[in-house]
Each structure stands twice: as C-alpha cells, then as structure tokens.
Tab-separated table of C-alpha atoms in Angstrom:
chain	number	residue	atom	x	y	z
M	1358	MET	CA	0.000	0.000	0.000
M	1359	ARG	CA	3.019	2.306	-0.394
M	1360	PHE	CA	1.494	4.622	-2.991
M	1361	THR	CA	-1.795	4.970	-1.103
M	1362	VAL	CA	0.158	5.735	2.081
M	1363	LEU	CA	2.240	8.368	0.251
M	1364	ALA	CA	-0.903	10.014	-1.146
M	1365	THR	CA	-2.424	10.039	2.360
M	1366	PHE	CA	0.769	11.589	3.727
M	1367	SER	CA	0.922	14.305	1.061
M	1368	ALA	CA	-2.767	15.225	1.536
M	1369	LEU	CA	-2.373	15.480	5.319
M	1370	VAL	CA	0.868	17.479	5.107
M	1371	ALA	CA	-0.893	19.982	2.806
M	1372	TYR	CA	-3.776	20.073	5.288
M	1373	ALA	CA	-1.425	20.629	8.257
M	1374	TRP	CA	0.068	23.556	6.344
M	1375	PHE	CA	-3.410	25.099	5.785
M	1376	MET	CA	-4.053	24.626	9.527
M	1377	ILE	CA	-0.825	26.347	10.582
M	1378	LYS	CA	-1.678	29.263	8.267
M	1379	VAL	CA	-4.957	29.809	10.179
M	1380	GLY	CA	-3.083	30.070	13.490
M	1381	ARG	CA	-0.705	32.638	12.005
M	1382	ALA	CA	-3.571	34.571	10.380
M	1383	ARG	CA	-5.358	34.832	13.762
M	1384	ARG	CA	-2.336	36.767	15.082
M	1385	GLN	CA	-1.735	38.740	11.867
M	1386	PHE	CA	-5.323	39.996	11.537
M	1387	GLY	CA	-6.091	40.142	15.273
M	1388	ILE	CA	-8.987	37.654	15.130
M	1389	GLU	CA	-9.105	36.234	18.655
M	1390	ALA	CA	-10.662	32.821	19.313
M	1391	PRO	CA	-13.459	31.816	19.417
M	1392	ARG	CA	-14.236	34.352	16.636
M	1393	ILE	CA	-13.935	33.060	13.051
M	1394	THR	CA	-14.981	36.215	11.174
M	1395	GLY	CA	-14.110	39.894	11.079
M	1396	ASP	CA	-11.573	40.202	8.246
M	1397	GLU	CA	-12.106	38.961	4.711
M	1398	ALA	CA	-8.455	37.893	4.281
M	1399	PHE	CA	-8.612	35.856	7.495
M	1400	GLU	CA	-11.900	34.289	6.415
M	1401	ARG	CA	-10.363	33.122	3.116
M	1402	ILE	CA	-7.493	31.430	4.974
M	1403	PHE	CA	-9.962	29.893	7.448
M	1404	ARG	CA	-12.300	28.634	4.695
M	1405	VAL	CA	-9.399	26.934	2.858
M	1406	GLN	CA	-8.761	24.830	5.962
M	1407	GLN	CA	-12.468	24.189	6.647
M	1408	ASN	CA	-13.174	23.224	3.055
M	1409	THR	CA	-10.195	20.857	3.101
M	1410	VAL	CA	-11.709	19.082	6.140
M	1411	GLU	CA	-14.985	18.848	4.183
M	1412	GLN	CA	-13.106	17.272	1.255
M	1413	LEU	CA	-10.844	14.971	3.337
M	1414	VAL	CA	-13.826	13.080	4.818
M	1415	LEU	CA	-14.810	12.178	1.240
M	1416	PHE	CA	-11.313	11.718	-0.187
M	1417	LEU	CA	-9.570	9.525	2.409
M	1418	PRO	CA	-12.159	6.684	2.505
M	1419	ALA	CA	-12.449	6.815	-1.308
M	1420	LEU	CA	-8.635	6.709	-1.726
M	1421	TRP	CA	-8.295	3.646	0.503
M	1422	LEU	CA	-11.210	1.774	-1.115
M	1423	PHE	CA	-9.528	2.340	-4.475
M	1424	GLY	CA	-6.062	1.471	-3.154
M	1425	VAL	CA	-7.207	-1.765	-1.498
M	1426	TYR	CA	-9.722	-3.038	-4.097
M	1427	VAL	CA	-8.494	-1.628	-7.432
M	1428	SER	CA	-4.839	-0.575	-7.600
M	1429	ASP	CA	-2.354	0.834	-5.113
M	1430	PRO	CA	-0.227	2.739	-7.676
M	1431	VAL	CA	-3.255	4.234	-9.485
M	1432	ALA	CA	-4.767	5.286	-6.131
M	1433	GLY	CA	-1.432	6.868	-5.252
M	1434	ILE	CA	-1.215	8.827	-8.516
M	1435	LEU	CA	-4.844	10.051	-8.319
M	1436	GLY	CA	-4.279	10.886	-4.643
M	1437	LEU	CA	-1.190	12.950	-5.423
M	1438	CYS	CA	-3.219	14.769	-8.092
M	1439	TRP	CA	-5.840	15.460	-5.393
M	1440	THR	CA	-3.165	17.118	-3.243
M	1441	GLY	CA	-2.068	19.150	-6.271
M	1442	ALA	CA	-5.674	20.244	-6.870
M	1443	ARG	CA	-5.982	21.244	-3.188
M	1444	VAL	CA	-2.781	23.309	-3.311
M	1445	LEU	CA	-4.078	25.007	-6.490
M	1446	TYR	CA	-7.412	25.668	-4.735
M	1447	ALA	CA	-5.671	27.101	-1.667
M	1448	THR	CA	-3.211	29.378	-3.454
M	1449	GLU	CA	-5.948	30.712	-5.756
M	1450	TYR	CA	-8.422	31.199	-2.878
M	1451	TYR	CA	-5.778	32.994	-0.766
M	1452	ALA	CA	-5.335	35.449	-3.662
M	1453	ASP	CA	-9.013	35.915	-4.615
M	1454	ALA	CA	-12.127	33.951	-3.544
M	1455	LYS	CA	-13.494	34.162	-7.105
M	1456	ARG	CA	-10.567	32.084	-8.412
M	1457	ARG	CA	-11.193	29.048	-6.188
M	1458	GLY	CA	-13.447	27.228	-8.715
M	1459	PRO	CA	-11.068	25.088	-10.842
M	1460	GLY	CA	-9.127	23.679	-7.857
M	1461	ALA	CA	-12.378	22.966	-6.011
M	1462	ALA	CA	-13.966	21.210	-9.001
M	1463	LEU	CA	-10.868	19.091	-9.690
M	1464	THR	CA	-10.682	18.041	-6.015
M	1465	ILE	CA	-14.280	16.795	-5.998
M	1466	LEU	CA	-13.958	15.103	-9.390
M	1467	LEU	CA	-10.898	13.106	-8.296
M	1468	ALA	CA	-12.590	12.075	-5.035
M	1469	LEU	CA	-15.693	10.873	-6.905
M	1470	VAL	CA	-13.565	8.875	-9.395
M	1471	LEU	CA	-11.811	7.192	-6.448
M	1472	LEU	CA	-15.124	6.568	-4.638
M	1473	ILE	CA	-16.997	5.098	-7.610
M	1474	GLY	CA	-13.972	3.120	-8.832
M	1475	GLY	CA	-13.146	1.826	-5.344
M	1476	THR	CA	-16.736	0.786	-4.644
M	1477	ALA	CA	-17.047	-0.961	-8.019
M	1478	GLY	CA	-13.724	-2.717	-7.374
M	1479	ALA	CA	-14.876	-3.920	-3.942
M	1480	LEU	CA	-18.183	-5.257	-5.268
M	1481	LEU	CA	-16.513	-7.107	-8.175
M	1482	HIS	CA	-13.705	-8.387	-5.895
L	911	MET	CA	-16.490	-6.310	3.231
L	912	ARG	CA	-19.127	-5.702	0.538
L	913	PHE	CA	-21.880	-4.480	2.834
L	914	THR	CA	-19.567	-2.138	4.759
L	915	VAL	CA	-18.276	-0.746	1.459
L	916	LEU	CA	-21.850	-0.206	0.215
L	917	ALA	CA	-22.787	1.610	3.435
L	918	THR	CA	-19.673	3.799	3.075
L	919	PHE	CA	-20.609	4.541	-0.544
L	920	SER	CA	-24.214	5.460	0.297
L	921	ALA	CA	-23.152	7.745	3.174
L	922	LEU	CA	-20.597	9.549	1.002
L	923	VAL	CA	-22.986	9.923	-1.954
L	924	ALA	CA	-25.558	11.525	0.385
L	925	TYR	CA	-22.796	13.782	1.709
L	926	ALA	CA	-21.679	14.748	-1.821
L	927	TRP	CA	-25.290	15.704	-2.539
L	928	PHE	CA	-25.420	17.952	0.575
L	929	MET	CA	-22.143	19.518	-0.581
L	930	ILE	CA	-23.413	20.254	-4.107
L	931	LYS	CA	-26.539	21.852	-2.596
L	932	VAL	CA	-24.319	24.348	-0.715
L	933	GLY	CA	-22.621	25.413	-3.950
L	934	ARG	CA	-25.999	25.966	-5.617
L	935	ALA	CA	-27.360	27.802	-2.558
L	936	ARG	CA	-24.387	30.219	-2.661
L	937	ARG	CA	-25.522	31.314	-6.128
L	938	GLN	CA	-29.254	31.231	-5.355
L	939	PHE	CA	-29.013	33.382	-2.201
L	940	GLY	CA	-26.047	35.493	-3.349
L	941	ILE	CA	-23.759	34.438	-0.467
L	942	GLU	CA	-20.272	34.967	-1.893
L	943	ALA	CA	-17.288	33.058	-0.458
L	944	PRO	CA	-15.720	33.306	2.059
L	945	ARG	CA	-18.987	34.363	3.757
L	946	ILE	CA	-21.030	31.555	5.345
L	947	THR	CA	-23.891	33.611	6.808
L	948	GLY	CA	-26.379	36.254	5.666
L	949	ASP	CA	-29.521	34.280	4.775
L	950	GLU	CA	-31.260	31.830	7.067
L	951	ALA	CA	-32.213	29.448	4.216
L	952	PHE	CA	-28.579	29.345	3.053
L	953	GLU	CA	-27.392	28.746	6.612
L	954	ARG	CA	-29.695	25.732	6.986
L	955	ILE	CA	-28.291	24.179	3.790
L	956	PHE	CA	-24.745	24.959	4.943
L	957	ARG	CA	-25.290	23.518	8.432
L	958	VAL	CA	-26.659	20.232	6.985
L	959	GLN	CA	-23.340	19.742	5.192
L	960	GLN	CA	-21.234	20.861	8.161
L	961	ASN	CA	-23.137	18.672	10.604
L	962	THR	CA	-22.734	15.710	8.258
L	963	VAL	CA	-18.942	16.213	8.330
L	964	GLU	CA	-19.171	16.308	12.141
L	965	GLN	CA	-21.083	12.986	12.084
L	966	LEU	CA	-18.964	11.274	9.384
L	967	VAL	CA	-15.772	11.503	11.498
L	968	LEU	CA	-17.598	9.470	14.161
L	969	PHE	CA	-19.574	7.165	11.850
L	970	LEU	CA	-16.951	5.975	9.352
L	971	PRO	CA	-14.383	4.665	11.888
L	972	ALA	CA	-17.219	3.092	13.940
L	973	LEU	CA	-18.738	1.438	10.832
L	974	TRP	CA	-15.426	-0.139	9.831
L	975	LEU	CA	-14.597	-1.341	13.342
L	976	PHE	CA	-17.999	-3.049	13.427
L	977	GLY	CA	-17.666	-4.398	9.863
L	978	VAL	CA	-14.187	-5.836	10.437
L	979	TYR	CA	-14.550	-7.168	14.006
L	980	VAL	CA	-18.264	-8.013	14.364
L	981	SER	CA	-20.225	-8.546	11.154
L	982	ASP	CA	-19.991	-7.141	7.640
L	983	PRO	CA	-23.723	-7.562	6.778
L	984	VAL	CA	-24.922	-6.098	10.113
L	985	ALA	CA	-22.521	-3.149	9.707
L	986	GLY	CA	-23.880	-2.667	6.191
L	987	ILE	CA	-27.507	-2.652	7.346
L	988	LEU	CA	-26.856	-0.267	10.275
L	989	GLY	CA	-24.775	1.906	7.942
L	990	LEU	CA	-27.576	2.122	5.378
L	991	CYS	CA	-29.945	3.089	8.213
L	992	TRP	CA	-27.438	5.839	9.140
L	993	THR	CA	-27.682	7.215	5.584
L	994	GLY	CA	-31.470	7.060	5.832
L	995	ALA	CA	-31.352	8.964	9.137
L	996	ARG	CA	-29.068	11.581	7.548
L	997	VAL	CA	-31.411	12.059	4.570
L	998	LEU	CA	-34.325	12.439	7.016
L	999	TYR	CA	-32.277	14.979	9.013
L	1000	ALA	CA	-31.395	16.937	5.870
L	1001	THR	CA	-34.870	17.081	4.326
L	1002	GLU	CA	-36.441	18.086	7.660
L	1003	TYR	CA	-33.730	20.697	8.373
L	1004	TYR	CA	-34.068	22.169	4.861
L	1005	ALA	CA	-37.790	22.672	5.578
L	1006	ASP	CA	-37.535	23.929	9.171
L	1007	ALA	CA	-34.562	23.944	11.610
L	1008	LYS	CA	-36.894	22.972	14.473
L	1009	ARG	CA	-37.662	19.629	12.772
L	1010	ARG	CA	-34.044	18.404	12.603
L	1011	GLY	CA	-34.141	16.580	15.983
L	1012	PRO	CA	-35.301	13.005	15.177
L	1013	GLY	CA	-32.900	12.540	12.227
L	1014	ALA	CA	-30.025	13.984	14.264
L	1015	ALA	CA	-30.716	11.749	17.284
L	1016	LEU	CA	-31.072	8.597	15.148
L	1017	THR	CA	-27.785	9.388	13.353
L	1018	ILE	CA	-25.845	9.677	16.622
L	1019	LEU	CA	-27.524	6.618	18.167
L	1020	LEU	CA	-26.584	4.399	15.195
L	1021	ALA	CA	-22.993	5.682	15.230
L	1022	LEU	CA	-22.646	4.966	18.977
L	1023	VAL	CA	-24.069	1.417	18.531
L	1024	LEU	CA	-21.491	0.789	15.788
L	1025	LEU	CA	-18.679	2.319	17.884
L	1026	ILE	CA	-19.420	0.420	21.106
L	1027	GLY	CA	-20.202	-2.839	19.271
L	1028	GLY	CA	-17.132	-2.563	17.035
L	1029	THR	CA	-14.818	-1.794	19.952
L	1030	ALA	CA	-16.229	-4.672	22.036
L	1031	GLY	CA	-15.854	-6.979	19.027
L	1032	ALA	CA	-12.222	-5.953	18.532
L	1033	LEU	CA	-11.319	-6.473	22.199
L	1034	LEU	CA	-12.993	-9.918	22.323
L	1035	HIS	CA	-11.487	-10.909	18.949
G	450	MET	CA	-4.942	-3.988	16.801
G	451	ARG	CA	-6.443	-3.809	20.307
G	452	PHE	CA	-4.501	-0.747	21.466
G	453	THR	CA	-5.169	1.198	18.268
G	454	VAL	CA	-8.873	0.333	18.561
G	455	LEU	CA	-8.926	1.480	22.205
G	456	ALA	CA	-7.240	4.784	21.285
G	457	THR	CA	-9.808	5.271	18.482
G	458	PHE	CA	-12.617	4.538	20.934
G	459	SER	CA	-11.316	6.969	23.574
G	460	ALA	CA	-10.836	9.773	21.025
G	461	LEU	CA	-14.348	9.315	19.627
G	462	VAL	CA	-15.968	9.104	23.073
G	463	ALA	CA	-14.282	12.418	24.010
G	464	TYR	CA	-15.511	13.859	20.704
G	465	ALA	CA	-19.085	12.621	21.317
G	466	TRP	CA	-18.966	14.357	24.703
G	467	PHE	CA	-17.875	17.662	23.059
G	468	MET	CA	-20.749	17.218	20.575
G	469	ILE	CA	-23.364	16.651	23.280
G	470	LYS	CA	-22.109	19.763	25.093
G	471	VAL	CA	-22.879	21.861	21.976
G	472	GLY	CA	-26.482	20.615	21.915
G	473	ARG	CA	-26.915	21.514	25.589
G	474	ALA	CA	-25.226	24.906	25.109
G	475	ARG	CA	-27.681	25.751	22.291
G	476	ARG	CA	-30.522	25.447	24.799
G	477	GLN	CA	-28.644	27.079	27.695
G	478	PHE	CA	-27.605	30.193	25.734
G	479	GLY	CA	-30.665	30.304	23.441
G	480	ILE	CA	-28.665	29.958	20.208
G	481	GLU	CA	-31.193	28.468	17.785
G	482	ALA	CA	-30.027	26.513	14.743
G	483	PRO	CA	-28.797	27.299	12.132
G	484	ARG	CA	-27.056	30.123	14.050
G	485	ILE	CA	-23.563	29.325	15.392
G	486	THR	CA	-22.697	32.705	16.935
G	487	GLY	CA	-24.226	35.216	19.335
G	488	ASP	CA	-22.727	34.328	22.726
G	489	GLU	CA	-19.023	34.025	23.452
G	490	ALA	CA	-19.469	31.117	25.905
G	491	PHE	CA	-21.497	29.183	23.304
G	492	GLU	CA	-18.893	29.930	20.646
G	493	ARG	CA	-16.120	28.471	22.816
G	494	ILE	CA	-18.077	25.233	23.304
G	495	PHE	CA	-18.861	25.123	19.578
G	496	ARG	CA	-15.249	25.760	18.567
G	497	VAL	CA	-13.986	22.930	20.813
G	498	GLN	CA	-16.148	20.499	18.844
G	499	GLN	CA	-15.281	22.021	15.460
G	500	ASN	CA	-11.558	22.053	16.201
G	501	THR	CA	-11.745	18.428	17.311
G	502	VAL	CA	-13.254	17.514	13.919
G	503	GLU	CA	-10.375	19.424	12.286
G	504	GLN	CA	-7.874	17.398	14.365
G	505	LEU	CA	-9.618	13.996	13.996
G	506	VAL	CA	-9.237	14.003	10.185
G	507	LEU	CA	-5.472	14.247	10.747
G	508	PHE	CA	-5.213	12.026	13.836
G	509	LEU	CA	-7.270	8.957	12.883
G	510	PRO	CA	-5.477	8.140	9.578
G	511	ALA	CA	-2.104	8.845	11.260
G	512	LEU	CA	-2.971	6.613	14.243
G	513	TRP	CA	-3.922	3.674	12.034
G	514	LEU	CA	-0.878	4.030	9.760
G	515	PHE	CA	1.302	3.895	12.882
G	516	GLY	CA	-0.699	1.041	14.441
G	517	VAL	CA	-0.604	-1.106	11.298
G	518	TYR	CA	2.950	-0.402	10.067
G	519	VAL	CA	4.944	0.409	13.225
G	520	SER	CA	3.504	-0.808	16.524
G	521	ASP	CA	-0.011	-1.370	17.852
G	522	PRO	CA	0.837	-0.756	21.544
G	523	VAL	CA	2.883	2.402	20.839
G	524	ALA	CA	0.091	3.740	18.597
G	525	GLY	CA	-2.359	2.998	21.409
G	526	ILE	CA	-0.293	4.850	24.021
G	527	LEU	CA	0.304	7.895	21.778
G	528	GLY	CA	-3.382	7.827	20.832
G	529	LEU	CA	-4.491	7.828	24.468
G	530	CYS	CA	-2.131	10.776	25.065
G	531	TRP	CA	-3.857	12.519	22.133
G	532	THR	CA	-7.223	12.091	23.879
G	533	GLY	CA	-5.681	13.449	27.078
G	534	ALA	CA	-4.344	16.480	25.174
G	535	ARG	CA	-7.801	17.042	23.658
G	536	VAL	CA	-9.509	16.902	27.048
G	537	LEU	CA	-6.920	19.387	28.370
G	538	TYR	CA	-7.570	21.624	25.347
G	539	ALA	CA	-11.348	21.444	25.858
G	540	THR	CA	-11.421	22.102	29.596
G	541	GLU	CA	-8.979	25.006	29.250
G	542	TYR	CA	-10.843	26.494	26.253
G	543	TYR	CA	-14.208	26.190	28.051
G	544	ALA	CA	-12.718	28.263	30.885
G	545	ASP	CA	-10.833	30.857	28.804
G	546	ALA	CA	-10.013	30.933	25.068
G	547	LYS	CA	-6.529	32.286	25.831
G	548	ARG	CA	-5.631	29.070	27.700
G	549	ARG	CA	-6.259	26.693	24.771
G	550	GLY	CA	-2.667	26.823	23.470
G	551	PRO	CA	-0.825	23.960	25.272
G	552	GLY	CA	-3.569	21.358	24.648
G	553	ALA	CA	-3.842	22.432	21.000
G	554	ALA	CA	-0.069	22.263	20.425
G	555	LEU	CA	0.254	18.844	22.101
G	556	THR	CA	-2.634	17.473	20.001
G	557	ILE	CA	-1.004	18.513	16.732
G	558	LEU	CA	2.467	17.362	17.805
G	559	LEU	CA	1.205	13.845	18.660
G	560	ALA	CA	-0.701	13.610	15.357
G	561	LEU	CA	2.395	14.637	13.371
G	562	VAL	CA	4.574	12.075	15.218
G	563	LEU	CA	2.025	9.364	14.352
G	564	LEU	CA	1.785	10.561	10.729
G	565	ILE	CA	5.526	10.772	10.064
G	566	GLY	CA	6.278	7.573	12.000
G	567	GLY	CA	3.432	5.657	10.352
G	568	THR	CA	4.400	6.791	6.847
G	569	ALA	CA	8.076	5.932	7.435
G	570	GLY	CA	7.036	2.528	8.794
G	571	ALA	CA	4.853	1.826	5.745
G	572	LEU	CA	7.603	2.794	3.272
G	573	LEU	CA	10.227	0.648	5.065
G	574	HIS	CA	7.765	-2.251	5.446
C-alpha cells in the first residue's frame, strides 16, 4: 500500500500547512478565538482549511477503497493529483475567492472517481 | 467487506449531494465566499453539510470497526440506516430547523451502537 | 490492533462528549439553529467540537498508519495521550479561550509524530 500511504501523507501534510496558516492569520489579523470572522483575508485562509476538512472526509475513505480493491499505484497517482488540486485551490483562494473554482472542481472530481472506482472494485472483488 | 463498502458509498454519496446543494445555494441566495452567513435558508443548507462532516468523522471509523470485528452484513444494514437517518435529518432541516431533531438523534444513536459494538468486538477478537 | 482500537474509541468518546455539550449549550444560551454565533461562551463550546473535527481528520489516519505499520501498543499509548491532550484543550478552552494553546499544540504534535512515524514505517515495510 506504499502509494496509497504516500498520497495520504501528502494530503495530510498539505492540510497541516493550511491549519498552521490559520493560526498565524489569527495573530496577523487580530482575530481572537473563538471568533472566526471579522476580516475577509482571514476568512479566506480559514475557509481553505475548513473546506479541506470537508473534502478529506470524502477523499480519504475513497482513496483507501480504491487502493485496497483496485490498484495501489493508481490510487497513489490520483491521490497525489488530489493534493495538487488542493494546493491550487488554496493558493488561488488565498489570492481571490473568485478564483477558487477550478481547484475545487478538480478536487471533488478526483474524489468521486476514487469513490466510484473503489466501490465498483470492492463489489466485483 | 461488501456491505460495509456499500454503506460507506451510500453515506458519502448523500454527503456529496449535501455539498453540491451548498454550492448551488451560494448562487441562489447570493452568499459569496468566504462568507457563510447572511440568509437563514442558506445557513440551513450549509449547516446540513457541516453537521454531516461532524457525524462522518464518528460514523466511518465506527462502521469499519464493526464491519471488520463483528459482522460485515450487520454493519452494512446499520450503515444504510445511518444514511437514511441523515437524509431524514437533511430534508427536515431544509424545511424547518426545528424539525431536525429526530434525524439527528437517530444518526448519533446508530454511530454509537457501531462504535461500542465494534470496539467490544475488537477487544474480544 | 487492540490498542489502536482502544485509542480510536477513547478519542471518539471524548468527541461525542464535546458534541453533546454543543447541543446543551444551544438550549442554555438560546442559540437556535442554524445560528452558530451570538454568545461568546457558546462559541467556545462550539469551537472545541469544530476544532476536534479538524484534528480527527489528521489524527485517525495517522494513528492507524502507525498502528498497522509500526507498533499497535505504541500507537495505542500515543493515541491515548492525544485524547488526554484534547480533554486538556477542551477544559482550558471552556474556561478561557486564551488558555487553549498547550492542549492544542500537544494534540497537533502527537498527530504529526504518528503521521511521520506511520508513513516511514509503511515505506520501510
């Protein structure tokens, strides 16, 4: 399962980076916990992390179904593409919320390919 | 693990549907990212997705513990009931926030049965 | 995998407790769904749950990678420490948002140790 593990690692390292950015942005923009609003630039950084949580709960089970029941290397490659799509989403969203679309769409598409492929693979196993 | 996989698939397809509804609601109610408030109907649609993330992090590990250590078909049946409870929760919440209770309670109850049963099964294994 | 299962169980039981506290706090502070703001004490209770979701998506995959590829008992011990760090985080945050730092830092540190160790273990397997 080396490729699936590597894809999991890369996705979670990207996520940890988005998380650390929120902590820094709290100090930079003076948004004290428990507040999560008050500055549009902070809110963009916060939403990148939140949206990545929303996507990880779909992606990680789908990745592992595909890795276990279809192909470890293909799961790994699609999973690394997912991380790439997330980094694209984040860097675009940090710059301008209107530019977050392509990265967001690619993220969901890859997760659905992994989910449908992994489920089909498990049922035909 | 066919039944556990099918329950995972059904839960994540329901979740993907809740997620797509948020994207549409952003356009319909004119709530531009990164904002997540400003219209009560939008907020209900958004909270259905968010609450489903909050439940999935409990449900998915519990489902798989039960499927692996107790019974794949029973996990599958309880997992499909969980998806049913989530769809009930969502359709009621979309209509009126006050009606979200029964679906929410049933969701948590099923997840706790899977968690306690799966953990007991693993320890007695 | 008994120790890894027990650590999963303890983390999810703590999380379920944080979740139940949010439901009670909605009634206590009169914050009706879908609202998630309006009283600072409610917001602290809500953020403890939300932040635990944000940490669980990192912790649970990392815990299982470590448990499967490195050591089940060590994963179990580090995982139980993670739950302890989360309970510290929650009780401190409930009292005063400014005191949430140590529990939050310890949570992330333990998850990163599990993630890096588990990934290294899988690649050397």
